[in-house]
Tab-separated table of N, CA, C and O in Angstrom:
chain	number	residue	atom	x	y	z
O	1	MET	N	16.528	102.796	84.775
O	1	MET	CA	15.278	102.096	84.941
O	1	MET	C	15.344	101.167	86.158
O	1	MET	O	14.398	101.103	86.916
O	2	LEU	N	16.473	100.464	86.313
O	2	LEU	CA	16.622	99.552	87.438
O	2	LEU	C	16.560	100.305	88.761
O	2	LEU	O	15.967	99.825	89.722
O	3	HIS	N	17.148	101.502	88.801
O	3	HIS	CA	17.133	102.299	90.029
O	3	HIS	C	15.711	102.684	90.402
O	3	HIS	O	15.353	102.693	91.573
O	4	ILE	N	14.898	103.000	89.412
O	4	ILE	CA	13.511	103.375	89.670
O	4	ILE	C	12.744	102.184	90.230
O	4	ILE	O	12.010	102.310	91.210
O	5	LEU	N	12.939	101.007	89.638
O	5	LEU	CA	12.263	99.813	90.125
O	5	LEU	C	12.701	99.463	91.540
O	5	LEU	O	11.891	99.073	92.374
O	6	THR	N	13.990	99.612	91.820
O	6	THR	CA	14.501	99.343	93.161
O	6	THR	C	13.892	100.312	94.165
O	6	THR	O	13.471	99.917	95.247
O	7	ALA	N	13.832	101.586	93.809
O	7	ALA	CA	13.247	102.594	94.697
O	7	ALA	C	11.775	102.302	94.954
O	7	ALA	O	11.298	102.418	96.082
O	8	LEU	N	11.047	101.890	93.922
O	8	LEU	CA	9.637	101.562	94.091
O	8	LEU	C	9.458	100.338	94.982
O	8	LEU	O	8.565	100.300	95.833
O	9	ALA	N	10.308	99.350	94.803
O	9	ALA	CA	10.224	98.143	95.624
O	9	ALA	C	10.519	98.464	97.080
O	9	ALA	O	9.846	97.957	97.983
O	10	LEU	N	11.502	99.301	97.334
O	10	LEU	CA	11.832	99.680	98.706
O	10	LEU	C	10.712	100.498	99.334
O	10	LEU	O	10.406	100.357	100.513
O	11	ALA	N	10.090	101.377	98.552
O	11	ALA	CA	9.000	102.198	99.066
O	11	ALA	C	7.790	101.342	99.403
O	11	ALA	O	7.049	101.637	100.341
O	12	ALA	N	7.581	100.258	98.672
O	12	ALA	CA	6.431	99.398	98.890
O	12	ALA	C	6.674	98.363	99.991
O	12	ALA	O	5.738	97.743	100.474
O	13	ALA	N	7.920	98.194	100.391
O	13	ALA	CA	8.246	97.194	101.411
O	13	ALA	C	7.644	97.597	102.750
O	13	ALA	O	7.607	98.774	103.097
O	14	PRO	N	7.163	96.628	103.528
O	14	PRO	CA	6.590	96.960	104.832
O	14	PRO	C	7.660	97.472	105.782
O	14	PRO	O	8.809	97.034	105.750
O	15	ALA	N	7.279	98.395	106.643
O	15	ALA	CA	8.212	98.966	107.609
O	15	ALA	C	8.475	97.962	108.719
O	15	ALA	O	7.611	97.160	109.065
O	16	ALA	N	9.666	98.009	109.284
O	16	ALA	CA	10.008	97.115	110.380
O	16	ALA	C	9.244	97.523	111.627
O	16	ALA	O	8.905	98.691	111.816
O	17	ALA	N	8.982	96.562	112.505
O	17	ALA	CA	8.237	96.835	113.719
O	17	ALA	C	9.027	97.746	114.663
O	17	ALA	O	8.459	98.561	115.355
O	18	VAL	N	10.348	97.598	114.666
O	18	VAL	CA	11.208	98.413	115.527
O	18	VAL	C	12.053	99.310	114.643
O	18	VAL	O	12.729	98.823	113.745
O	19	PRO	N	12.005	100.637	114.855
O	19	PRO	CA	12.840	101.513	114.039
O	19	PRO	C	14.311	101.121	114.165
O	19	PRO	O	14.765	100.696	115.226
O	20	ALA	N	15.053	101.261	113.064
O	20	ALA	CA	16.464	100.863	113.045
O	20	ALA	C	17.273	101.586	114.113
O	20	ALA	O	18.190	101.027	114.693
O	21	ASP	N	16.917	102.844	114.402
O	21	ASP	CA	17.656	103.619	115.398
O	21	ASP	C	17.460	103.074	116.810
O	21	ASP	O	18.298	103.266	117.677
O	22	ASP	N	16.328	102.392	117.051
O	22	ASP	CA	16.019	101.860	118.377
O	22	ASP	C	16.385	100.389	118.526
O	22	ASP	O	16.120	99.789	119.550
O	23	ARG	N	16.985	99.813	117.493
O	23	ARG	CA	17.297	98.387	117.500
O	23	ARG	C	18.401	98.102	118.501
O	23	ARG	O	19.362	98.845	118.634
O	24	THR	N	18.277	97.003	119.206
O	24	THR	CA	19.312	96.559	120.141
O	24	THR	C	20.065	95.388	119.507
O	24	THR	O	19.549	94.750	118.595
O	25	PRO	N	21.253	95.081	120.007
O	25	PRO	CA	21.977	93.924	119.467
O	25	PRO	C	21.146	92.653	119.662
O	25	PRO	O	20.283	92.604	120.544
O	26	PRO	N	21.391	91.623	118.865
O	26	PRO	CA	20.622	90.387	119.009
O	26	PRO	C	20.783	89.784	120.401
O	26	PRO	O	21.823	89.938	121.044
O	27	ASP	N	19.721	89.102	120.865
O	27	ASP	CA	19.719	88.504	122.205
O	27	ASP	C	20.669	87.324	122.325
O	27	ASP	O	21.162	87.025	123.395
O	28	LYS	N	20.883	86.609	121.212
O	28	LYS	CA	21.804	85.471	121.259
O	28	LYS	C	22.842	85.618	120.152
O	28	LYS	O	22.705	86.472	119.273
O	29	ALA	N	23.856	84.805	120.234
O	29	ALA	CA	24.951	84.878	119.255
O	29	ALA	C	24.395	84.683	117.846
O	29	ALA	O	23.627	83.750	117.611
O	30	PRO	N	24.753	85.563	116.906
O	30	PRO	CA	24.229	85.432	115.544
O	30	PRO	C	24.489	84.076	114.914
O	30	PRO	O	23.646	83.565	114.186
O	31	SER	N	25.614	83.432	115.198
O	31	SER	CA	25.905	82.115	114.620
O	31	SER	C	24.960	81.043	115.160
O	31	SER	O	24.793	80.000	114.544
O	32	ALA	N	24.332	81.302	116.312
O	32	ALA	CA	23.381	80.347	116.889
O	32	ALA	C	21.967	80.574	116.361
O	32	ALA	O	21.076	79.775	116.635
O	33	MET	N	21.770	81.647	115.606
O	33	MET	CA	20.454	81.958	115.060
O	33	MET	C	20.231	81.199	113.749
O	33	MET	O	21.175	80.923	113.019
O	34	THR	N	18.970	80.886	113.471
O	34	THR	CA	18.632	80.245	112.202
O	34	THR	C	18.584	81.315	111.112
O	34	THR	O	18.519	82.518	111.405
O	35	ASN	N	18.589	80.872	109.867
O	35	ASN	CA	18.502	81.824	108.756
O	35	ASN	C	17.234	82.663	108.840
O	35	ASN	O	17.257	83.861	108.567
O	36	SER	N	16.113	82.039	109.229
O	36	SER	CA	14.858	82.790	109.317
O	36	SER	C	14.902	83.804	110.462
O	36	SER	O	14.357	84.904	110.335
O	37	GLU	N	15.548	83.466	111.580
O	37	GLU	CA	15.686	84.425	112.686
O	37	GLU	C	16.539	85.614	112.258
O	37	GLU	O	16.230	86.759	112.588
O	38	ILE	N	17.609	85.331	111.524
O	38	ILE	CA	18.485	86.409	111.055
O	38	ILE	C	17.742	87.302	110.074
O	38	ILE	O	17.812	88.527	110.162
O	39	LYS	N	17.006	86.687	109.161
O	39	LYS	CA	16.245	87.464	108.176
O	39	LYS	C	15.230	88.367	108.877
O	39	LYS	O	15.099	89.545	108.549
O	40	LYS	N	14.534	87.824	109.873
O	40	LYS	CA	13.545	88.614	110.622
O	40	LYS	C	14.230	89.740	111.397
O	40	LYS	O	13.750	90.861	111.424
O	41	TYR	N	15.375	89.430	112.025
O	41	TYR	CA	16.100	90.444	112.794
O	41	TYR	C	16.584	91.570	111.877
O	41	TYR	O	16.507	92.750	112.229
O	42	ASN	N	17.103	91.221	110.704
O	42	ASN	CA	17.663	92.219	109.781
O	42	ASN	C	16.597	93.057	109.079
O	42	ASN	O	16.916	94.089	108.493
O	43	GLU	N	15.350	92.631	109.138
O	43	GLU	CA	14.274	93.322	108.435
O	43	GLU	C	14.213	94.789	108.865
O	43	GLU	O	14.142	95.105	110.053
O	44	GLY	N	14.308	95.673	107.898
O	44	GLY	CA	14.236	97.105	108.166
O	44	GLY	C	15.571	97.756	108.487
O	44	GLY	O	15.637	98.969	108.624
O	45	LEU	N	16.616	96.963	108.637
O	45	LEU	CA	17.948	97.518	108.918
O	45	LEU	C	18.707	97.715	107.616
O	45	LEU	O	18.651	96.867	106.726
O	46	ALA	N	19.442	98.808	107.533
O	46	ALA	CA	20.328	99.013	106.391
O	46	ALA	C	21.477	98.016	106.493
O	46	ALA	O	21.910	97.664	107.597
O	47	MET	N	21.980	97.562	105.351
O	47	MET	CA	23.090	96.595	105.351
O	47	MET	C	24.345	97.168	106.012
O	47	MET	O	25.238	96.417	106.380
O	48	THR	N	24.397	98.474	106.177
O	48	THR	CA	25.558	99.120	106.786
O	48	THR	C	25.354	99.392	108.275
O	48	THR	O	26.267	99.881	108.937
O	49	HIS	N	24.183	99.072	108.808
O	49	HIS	CA	23.892	99.307	110.229
O	49	HIS	C	24.818	98.441	111.084
O	49	HIS	O	25.096	97.294	110.734
O	50	PRO	N	25.311	98.958	112.208
O	50	PRO	CA	26.237	98.181	113.049
O	50	PRO	C	25.668	96.852	113.536
O	50	PRO	O	26.415	95.905	113.769
O	51	TYR	N	24.348	96.726	113.693
O	51	TYR	CA	23.745	95.497	114.199
O	51	TYR	C	23.230	94.576	113.096
O	51	TYR	O	22.681	93.520	113.388
O	52	TYR	N	23.391	94.957	111.835
O	52	TYR	CA	22.965	94.104	110.722
O	52	TYR	C	23.819	92.841	110.750
O	52	TYR	O	25.040	92.896	110.871
O	53	ILE	N	23.193	91.687	110.648
O	53	ILE	CA	23.907	90.409	110.736
O	53	ILE	C	24.251	89.908	109.344
O	53	ILE	O	23.394	89.836	108.473
O	54	LYS	N	25.526	89.560	109.169
O	54	LYS	CA	26.007	88.971	107.921
O	54	LYS	C	26.633	87.621	108.245
O	54	LYS	O	27.315	87.471	109.255
O	55	CYS	N	26.388	86.659	107.374
O	55	CYS	CA	26.962	85.322	107.543
O	55	CYS	C	27.960	85.050	106.425
O	55	CYS	O	27.786	85.510	105.302
O	56	ARG	N	28.980	84.303	106.766
O	56	ARG	CA	29.991	83.901	105.793
O	56	ARG	C	30.299	82.432	106.007
O	56	ARG	O	30.212	81.923	107.125
O	57	LYS	N	30.666	81.777	104.938
O	57	LYS	CA	31.125	80.385	105.013
O	57	LYS	C	32.648	80.432	105.072
O	57	LYS	O	33.287	81.020	104.213
O	58	ILE	N	33.202	79.828	106.094
O	58	ILE	CA	34.647	79.831	106.289
O	58	ILE	C	35.140	78.389	106.269
O	58	ILE	O	34.591	77.533	106.960
O	59	GLU	N	36.170	78.135	105.457
O	59	GLU	CA	36.723	76.787	105.352
O	59	GLU	C	37.281	76.348	106.695
O	59	GLU	O	37.944	77.118	107.387
O	60	GLU	N	36.995	75.105	107.041
O	60	GLU	CA	37.509	74.549	108.288
O	60	GLU	C	38.880	73.944	108.042
O	60	GLU	O	39.108	73.306	107.016
O	61	SER	N	39.774	74.133	108.982
O	61	SER	CA	41.120	73.568	108.869
O	61	SER	C	41.049	72.060	108.829
O	61	SER	O	40.272	71.440	109.556
O	62	GLY	N	41.838	71.458	107.960
O	62	GLY	CA	41.906	70.020	107.862
O	62	GLY	C	40.864	69.403	106.946
O	62	GLY	O	40.805	68.191	106.826
O	63	SER	N	40.036	70.232	106.322
O	63	SER	CA	39.025	69.700	105.414
O	63	SER	C	39.052	70.466	104.110
O	63	SER	O	39.202	71.688	104.102
O	64	TRP	N	38.889	69.763	103.023
O	64	TRP	CA	38.885	70.412	101.707
O	64	TRP	C	37.500	70.915	101.341
O	64	TRP	O	37.355	71.791	100.510
O	65	VAL	N	36.483	70.325	101.944
O	65	VAL	CA	35.117	70.676	101.551
O	65	VAL	C	34.263	71.239	102.684
O	65	VAL	O	33.315	71.964	102.427
O	66	LYS	N	34.559	70.896	103.912
O	66	LYS	CA	33.730	71.323	105.029
O	66	LYS	C	33.929	72.811	105.317
O	66	LYS	O	35.044	73.305	105.385
O	67	LYS	N	32.801	73.504	105.473
O	67	LYS	CA	32.847	74.929	105.765
O	67	LYS	C	31.948	75.229	106.948
O	67	LYS	O	30.882	74.630	107.100
O	68	ALA	N	32.388	76.139	107.776
O	68	ALA	CA	31.601	76.555	108.931
O	68	ALA	C	30.839	77.834	108.589
O	68	ALA	O	31.362	78.713	107.906
O	69	ARG	N	29.614	77.920	109.050
O	69	ARG	CA	28.805	79.135	108.871
O	69	ARG	C	29.077	80.032	110.072
O	69	ARG	O	28.818	79.656	111.212
O	70	VAL	N	29.615	81.213	109.812
O	70	VAL	CA	29.919	82.170	110.868
O	70	VAL	C	29.080	83.417	110.625
O	70	VAL	O	29.156	84.024	109.554
O	71	CYS	N	28.277	83.772	111.608
O	71	CYS	CA	27.418	84.953	111.511
O	71	CYS	C	27.790	85.924	112.621
O	71	CYS	O	27.977	85.524	113.770
O	72	ARG	N	27.888	87.188	112.246
O	72	ARG	CA	28.212	88.254	113.194
O	72	ARG	C	27.519	89.530	112.744
O	72	ARG	O	27.178	89.669	111.578
O	73	THR	N	27.395	90.458	113.674
O	73	THR	CA	26.900	91.775	113.296
O	73	THR	C	28.031	92.518	112.597
O	73	THR	O	29.210	92.141	112.713
O	74	ASN	N	27.690	93.574	111.874
O	74	ASN	CA	28.727	94.376	111.218
O	74	ASN	C	29.755	94.855	112.237
O	74	ASN	O	30.960	94.863	111.959
O	75	GLU	N	29.292	95.245	113.426
O	75	GLU	CA	30.206	95.718	114.464
O	75	GLU	C	31.152	94.600	114.909
O	75	GLU	O	32.349	94.823	115.095
O	76	GLN	N	30.622	93.382	115.056
O	76	GLN	CA	31.461	92.250	115.446
O	76	GLN	C	32.460	91.887	114.357
O	76	GLN	O	33.617	91.561	114.650
O	77	TRP	N	32.050	91.955	113.061
O	77	TRP	CA	32.985	91.711	111.958
O	77	TRP	C	34.088	92.764	111.974
O	77	TRP	O	35.267	92.445	111.773
O	78	LYS	N	33.710	94.008	112.231
O	78	LYS	CA	34.689	95.106	112.270
O	78	LYS	C	35.709	94.867	113.386
O	78	LYS	O	36.912	95.024	113.189
O	79	GLN	N	35.223	94.457	114.568
O	79	GLN	CA	36.126	94.192	115.697
O	79	GLN	C	37.033	93.003	115.406
O	79	GLN	O	38.227	93.034	115.734
O	80	ALA	N	36.483	91.950	114.792
O	80	ALA	CA	37.293	90.769	114.454
O	80	ALA	C	38.375	91.126	113.443
O	80	ALA	O	39.521	90.672	113.548
O	81	TRP	N	38.018	91.946	112.454
O	81	TRP	CA	38.981	92.382	111.442
O	81	TRP	C	40.102	93.200	112.102
O	81	TRP	O	41.286	92.974	111.845
O	82	ALA	N	39.720	94.130	112.984
O	82	ALA	CA	40.717	94.969	113.668
O	82	ALA	C	41.631	94.115	114.552
O	82	ALA	O	42.842	94.317	114.580
O	83	GLN	N	41.044	93.134	115.268
O	83	GLN	CA	41.845	92.268	116.130
O	83	GLN	C	42.801	91.406	115.308
O	83	GLN	O	43.954	91.220	115.668
O	84	GLY	N	42.319	90.887	114.191
O	84	GLY	CA	43.179	90.084	113.318
O	84	GLY	C	44.341	90.895	112.775
O	84	GLY	O	45.478	90.421	112.719
O	85	ASN	N	44.063	92.133	112.382
O	85	ASN	CA	45.134	93.001	111.889
O	85	ASN	C	46.126	93.326	112.997
O	85	ASN	O	47.337	93.362	112.763
O	86	GLN	N	45.622	93.566	114.206
O	86	GLN	CA	46.518	93.862	115.324
O	86	GLN	C	47.391	92.653	115.637
O	86	GLN	O	48.587	92.793	115.880
O	87	ASN	N	46.808	91.458	115.607
O	87	ASN	CA	47.584	90.239	115.853
O	87	ASN	C	48.683	90.079	114.805
O	87	ASN	O	49.815	89.711	115.128
O	88	ALA	N	48.358	90.365	113.539
O	88	ALA	CA	49.354	90.257	112.469
O	88	ALA	C	50.480	91.272	112.680
O	88	ALA	O	51.659	90.947	112.512
O	89	ARG	N	50.120	92.506	113.060
O	89	ARG	CA	51.146	93.530	113.314
O	89	ARG	C	52.030	93.127	114.491
O	89	ARG	O	53.257	93.267	114.447
O	90	ASP	N	51.407	92.620	115.565
O	90	ASP	CA	52.177	92.199	116.738
O	90	ASP	C	53.132	91.064	116.389
O	90	ASP	O	54.291	91.054	116.821
O	91	THR	N	52.668	90.109	115.593
O	91	THR	CA	53.515	88.983	115.191
O	91	THR	C	54.675	89.456	114.322
O	91	THR	O	55.827	89.056	114.527
O	92	ALA	N	54.374	90.330	113.362
O	92	ALA	CA	55.430	90.852	112.484
O	92	ALA	C	56.459	91.629	113.293
O	92	ALA	O	57.673	91.495	113.070
O	93	GLU	N	55.985	92.420	114.242
O	93	GLU	CA	56.904	93.201	115.069
O	93	GLU	C	57.756	92.281	115.947
O	93	GLU	O	58.955	92.499	116.103
O	94	ALA	N	57.151	91.249	116.514
O	94	ALA	CA	57.897	90.313	117.356
O	94	ALA	C	58.963	89.587	116.541
O	94	ALA	O	60.077	89.365	117.022
O	95	MET	N	58.640	89.233	115.297
O	95	MET	CA	59.610	88.548	114.445
O	95	MET	C	60.729	89.494	114.018
O	95	MET	O	61.878	89.075	113.886
O	96	THR	N	60.407	90.754	113.804
O	96	THR	CA	61.407	91.738	113.395
O	96	THR	C	62.360	92.043	114.533
O	96	THR	O	63.564	92.211	114.324
O	97	ASN	N	61.848	92.083	115.744
O	97	ASN	CA	62.658	92.448	116.902
O	97	ASN	C	63.214	91.233	117.637
O	97	ASN	O	63.841	91.385	118.673
O	98	ALA	N	63.008	90.036	117.129
O	98	ALA	CA	63.476	88.822	117.792
O	98	ALA	C	64.997	88.772	117.740
O	98	ALA	O	65.608	89.127	116.721
O	99	PRO	N	65.622	88.341	118.817
O	99	PRO	CA	67.087	88.225	118.810
O	99	PRO	C	67.530	87.116	117.853
O	99	PRO	O	66.875	86.105	117.709
O	100	VAL	N	68.646	87.348	117.207
O	100	VAL	CA	69.179	86.378	116.243
O	100	VAL	C	70.216	85.519	116.971
O	100	VAL	O	71.127	86.026	117.614
O	101	ASN	N	70.089	84.208	116.834
O	101	ASN	CA	71.003	83.284	117.489
O	101	ASN	C	72.006	82.787	116.456
O	101	ASN	O	71.664	82.050	115.542
O	102	HIS	N	73.281	83.187	116.584
O	102	HIS	CA	74.338	82.785	115.650
O	102	HIS	C	75.284	81.785	116.295
O	102	HIS	O	76.467	81.736	115.960
O	103	SER	N	74.811	80.937	117.171
O	103	SER	CA	75.695	80.015	117.895
O	103	SER	C	76.030	78.758	117.122
O	103	SER	O	76.804	77.944	117.575
O	104	ASN	N	75.469	78.555	115.951
O	104	ASN	CA	75.754	77.332	115.182
O	104	ASN	C	77.078	77.388	114.555
O	104	ASN	O	77.794	77.743	113.959
C-alpha cells in the first residue's frame, strides 16, 4: 500500500524545469548554498544523480558540540571518499615500508 501511495505522489509531483539529463553542476559551492537553494536545485533529480546535493553535519575538531554543515554533490562525495581511502592506503604503506631505527 505504501508503495502505491509513493508512486502516486511521485506521479503527481510537478516536473522540474530542467530535465535531469541536461542538468549542469551547481554554479557555486554547495556548502555556500542555502537550504532553499539546494532544495530548488535538487528538484527533479534522482537522489543517485551525480549532481544531486547532499549535506552532512560533521563534528569540528576541538569541540564536543559544534558541527559544520558540509554540502557536496554525489560526485564530489564520491571523489572525497576515494581520496580519503587513497590517503589512508598511502599512509599505511608508508608506515609498513618505513625503515626501523634500532640505535637505542
